[in-house]
């Protein structure tokens, strides 16, 4: 029984520590010129070459609520930081059980993307008895381990335009 409770507590902390945040910014997905955690604009210096990231989210279980993305890099690593960019997308933009968005203006760097399926749009990760009621996903990584994901699990080096797949996980 202790082992089961430990595993459940560990799984709960995965999403609670990595996804919940009541200070997200709502933004259009048409560009990334939005306020970030540092108060700077996300668009980069015009002297540097910039790239686009196209994100495809699959297996979204319903059309209620919104999808909340958080973008991380080496200076704002998951889960200890709020990320350098946070974006909210309404699920009305879904096609079937999927959502595709493209953001541009990123310079070459190591980065990662996490998301929360905030089904009731309350800016919080809702919990059941021990596990999250809402889903989460990570860039090109489907979390199935009985441990908290770490930044290295789902980070990637952005060196050109990138396509990222994110498969939703629900408990």
Short mmCIF file of C-alpha atoms in Angstrom, two decimals:
data_model
loop_
_atom_site.label_atom_id
_atom_site.label_comp_id
_atom_site.label_asym_id
_atom_site.label_seq_id
_atom_site.Cartn_x
_atom_site.Cartn_y
_atom_site.Cartn_z
CA UNK A 1 0.00 0.00 0.00
CA UNK A 2 2.87 2.39 0.82
CA UNK A 3 4.42 1.69 -2.58
CA UNK A 4 1.12 2.42 -4.34
CA UNK A 5 0.66 5.70 -2.46
CA UNK A 6 4.27 6.69 -3.24
CA UNK A 7 3.76 6.02 -6.95
CA UNK A 8 0.49 7.98 -6.98
CA UNK A 9 2.10 10.91 -5.16
CA UNK A 10 5.01 10.86 -7.62
CA UNK A 11 2.69 10.87 -10.63
CA UNK A 12 0.70 13.73 -9.13
CA UNK A 13 3.82 15.83 -8.69
CA UNK A 14 4.79 15.30 -12.33
CA UNK A 15 2.07 17.53 -13.65
CA UNK A 16 1.53 19.72 -10.58
CA UNK A 17 5.14 20.91 -10.55
CA UNK A 18 5.52 21.06 -14.29
CA UNK A 19 2.26 22.43 -15.56
CA UNK A 20 0.24 24.37 -13.03
CA UNK A 21 0.57 28.13 -13.03
CA UNK A 22 -1.93 30.86 -12.40
CA UNK A 23 0.20 33.49 -14.16
CA UNK A 24 -0.08 32.43 -17.81
CA UNK A 25 -0.50 34.98 -20.57
CA UNK A 26 -3.15 34.60 -23.24
CA UNK A 27 -1.87 35.22 -26.73
CA UNK A 28 -2.76 34.68 -30.34
CA UNK A 29 -0.88 31.83 -31.97
CA UNK A 30 -0.26 33.91 -35.09
CA UNK A 31 2.97 35.33 -33.67
CA UNK A 32 5.00 35.10 -30.49
CA UNK A 33 5.22 38.80 -29.75
CA UNK A 34 3.71 38.45 -26.32
CA UNK A 35 4.86 39.26 -22.83
CA UNK A 36 7.10 36.60 -21.31
CA UNK A 37 8.13 35.86 -17.75
CA UNK A 38 11.04 38.27 -18.02
CA UNK A 39 8.82 41.03 -19.42
CA UNK A 40 10.70 41.03 -22.75
CA UNK A 41 9.20 40.31 -26.12
CA UNK A 42 9.70 36.81 -27.41
CA UNK A 43 10.67 37.93 -30.90
CA UNK A 44 14.42 37.96 -31.26
CA UNK A 45 17.05 40.38 -32.50
CA UNK A 46 16.65 40.92 -36.24
CA UNK A 47 20.39 40.24 -36.76
CA UNK A 48 19.99 36.58 -35.81
CA UNK A 49 18.38 34.03 -38.08
CA UNK A 50 14.99 32.94 -36.76
CA UNK A 51 13.03 29.71 -37.11
CA UNK A 52 9.46 28.46 -36.86
CA UNK A 53 8.10 25.64 -34.72
CA UNK A 54 4.98 23.80 -35.87
CA UNK A 55 3.35 21.89 -33.02
CA UNK A 56 0.86 19.08 -33.59
CA UNK A 57 -1.03 17.98 -30.47
CA UNK A 58 -2.90 14.66 -30.76
CA UNK A 59 -5.31 12.59 -28.66
CA UNK A 60 -7.07 15.59 -27.07
CA UNK A 61 -10.07 14.00 -25.37
CA UNK A 62 -12.67 16.78 -25.73
CA UNK A 63 -13.29 20.33 -26.95
CA UNK A 64 -13.87 21.88 -23.53
CA UNK A 65 -11.44 24.52 -22.25
CA UNK A 66 -8.06 25.59 -23.62
CA UNK A 67 -4.55 24.29 -24.29
CA UNK A 68 -1.81 26.06 -22.30
CA UNK A 69 1.71 25.87 -23.79
CA UNK A 70 4.92 26.67 -21.91
CA UNK A 71 8.20 27.08 -23.77
CA UNK A 72 11.44 26.41 -21.86
CA UNK A 73 15.13 26.85 -22.66
CA UNK A 74 18.40 26.29 -20.81
CA UNK A 75 17.99 29.56 -18.89
CA UNK A 76 14.39 28.69 -17.88
CA UNK A 77 14.46 24.89 -17.40
CA UNK A 78 11.45 22.72 -16.62
CA UNK A 79 10.05 22.25 -13.97
CA UNK A 80 11.76 24.88 -11.83
CA UNK A 81 10.82 27.85 -13.99
CA UNK A 82 7.68 29.22 -15.60
CA UNK A 83 9.29 29.16 -19.04
CA UNK A 84 10.27 32.00 -21.36
CA UNK A 85 6.95 32.01 -23.25
CA UNK A 86 3.43 30.95 -22.30
CA UNK A 87 0.60 30.75 -24.81
CA UNK A 88 -3.09 29.86 -24.48
CA UNK A 89 -4.99 28.38 -27.44
CA UNK A 90 -8.78 27.85 -27.40
CA UNK A 91 -9.83 24.32 -28.35
CA UNK A 92 -12.22 25.78 -30.92
CA UNK A 93 -9.20 25.66 -33.26
CA UNK A 94 -9.04 21.84 -33.05
CA UNK A 95 -9.57 19.52 -36.00
CA UNK A 96 -10.96 16.22 -34.73
CA UNK A 97 -8.89 15.30 -31.66
CA UNK A 98 -5.85 17.28 -32.84
CA UNK A 99 -4.55 20.83 -32.84
CA UNK A 100 -1.82 22.32 -35.03
CA UNK A 101 -0.18 25.70 -34.39
CA UNK A 102 2.94 27.40 -35.75
CA UNK A 103 5.08 29.98 -33.97
CA UNK A 104 8.00 31.83 -35.55
CA UNK A 105 10.74 34.14 -34.37
CA UNK A 106 12.87 31.69 -32.37
CA UNK A 107 16.66 31.77 -32.59
CA UNK A 108 18.80 28.64 -32.50
CA UNK A 109 18.89 27.22 -28.97
CA UNK A 110 18.16 24.19 -26.84
CA UNK A 111 14.51 24.31 -25.81
CA UNK A 112 11.48 22.25 -24.74
CA UNK A 113 7.69 22.60 -24.79
CA UNK A 114 5.15 21.37 -22.23
CA UNK A 115 1.39 21.77 -22.28
CA UNK A 116 -1.65 21.44 -20.04
CA UNK A 117 -5.15 20.59 -21.29
CA UNK A 118 -7.05 23.01 -19.03
CA UNK A 119 -10.50 21.56 -19.67
CA UNK A 120 -12.42 23.97 -17.43
CA UNK A 121 -10.20 27.00 -18.21
CA UNK A 122 -9.60 27.76 -14.53
CA UNK A 123 -5.83 28.34 -14.89
CA UNK A 124 -5.16 25.38 -12.56
CA UNK A 125 -4.34 21.70 -12.87
CA UNK A 126 -7.38 19.96 -11.41
CA UNK A 127 -6.65 16.90 -9.30
CA UNK A 128 -8.70 13.79 -8.52
CA UNK A 129 -8.01 11.70 -5.44
CA UNK A 130 -4.33 11.33 -6.27
CA UNK A 131 -3.92 11.88 -9.99
CA UNK A 132 -4.55 14.83 -12.31
CA UNK A 133 -7.98 15.05 -13.92
CA UNK A 134 -6.57 17.03 -16.86
CA UNK A 135 -4.04 15.99 -19.48
CA UNK A 136 -0.49 17.02 -20.27
CA UNK A 137 2.06 16.51 -23.06
CA UNK A 138 5.71 17.21 -23.86
CA UNK A 139 7.63 18.01 -27.06
CA UNK A 140 8.42 14.79 -29.00
CA UNK A 141 8.18 12.78 -25.76
CA UNK A 142 5.34 10.64 -24.42
CA UNK A 143 5.77 10.40 -20.67
CA UNK A 144 5.16 6.85 -19.47
CA UNK A 145 7.72 6.45 -16.68
CA UNK A 146 6.87 6.40 -12.98
CA UNK A 147 9.05 9.41 -12.32
CA UNK A 148 8.81 13.11 -12.96
CA UNK A 149 9.95 14.04 -16.47
CA UNK A 150 13.10 16.12 -16.64
CA UNK A 151 14.02 18.86 -19.10
CA UNK A 152 16.43 16.57 -20.97
CA UNK A 153 13.62 14.08 -21.70
CA UNK A 154 11.78 16.44 -24.02
CA UNK A 155 14.26 19.17 -24.97
CA UNK A 156 15.58 19.62 -28.51
CA UNK A 157 18.13 21.79 -30.29
CA UNK A 158 16.41 24.28 -32.59
CA UNK A 159 18.68 24.70 -35.61
CA UNK A 160 16.08 25.28 -38.29
CA UNK A 161 12.33 25.14 -38.73
CA UNK A 162 11.04 22.31 -36.53
CA UNK A 163 7.97 20.08 -36.39
CA UNK A 164 7.07 18.90 -32.88
CA UNK A 165 4.57 16.17 -32.00
CA UNK A 166 2.85 16.14 -28.61
CA UNK A 167 0.60 13.21 -27.64
CA UNK A 168 -1.76 13.94 -24.74
CA UNK A 169 -1.55 11.84 -21.55
CA UNK A 170 -4.60 11.46 -19.31
CA UNK A 171 -4.94 9.35 -16.17
#
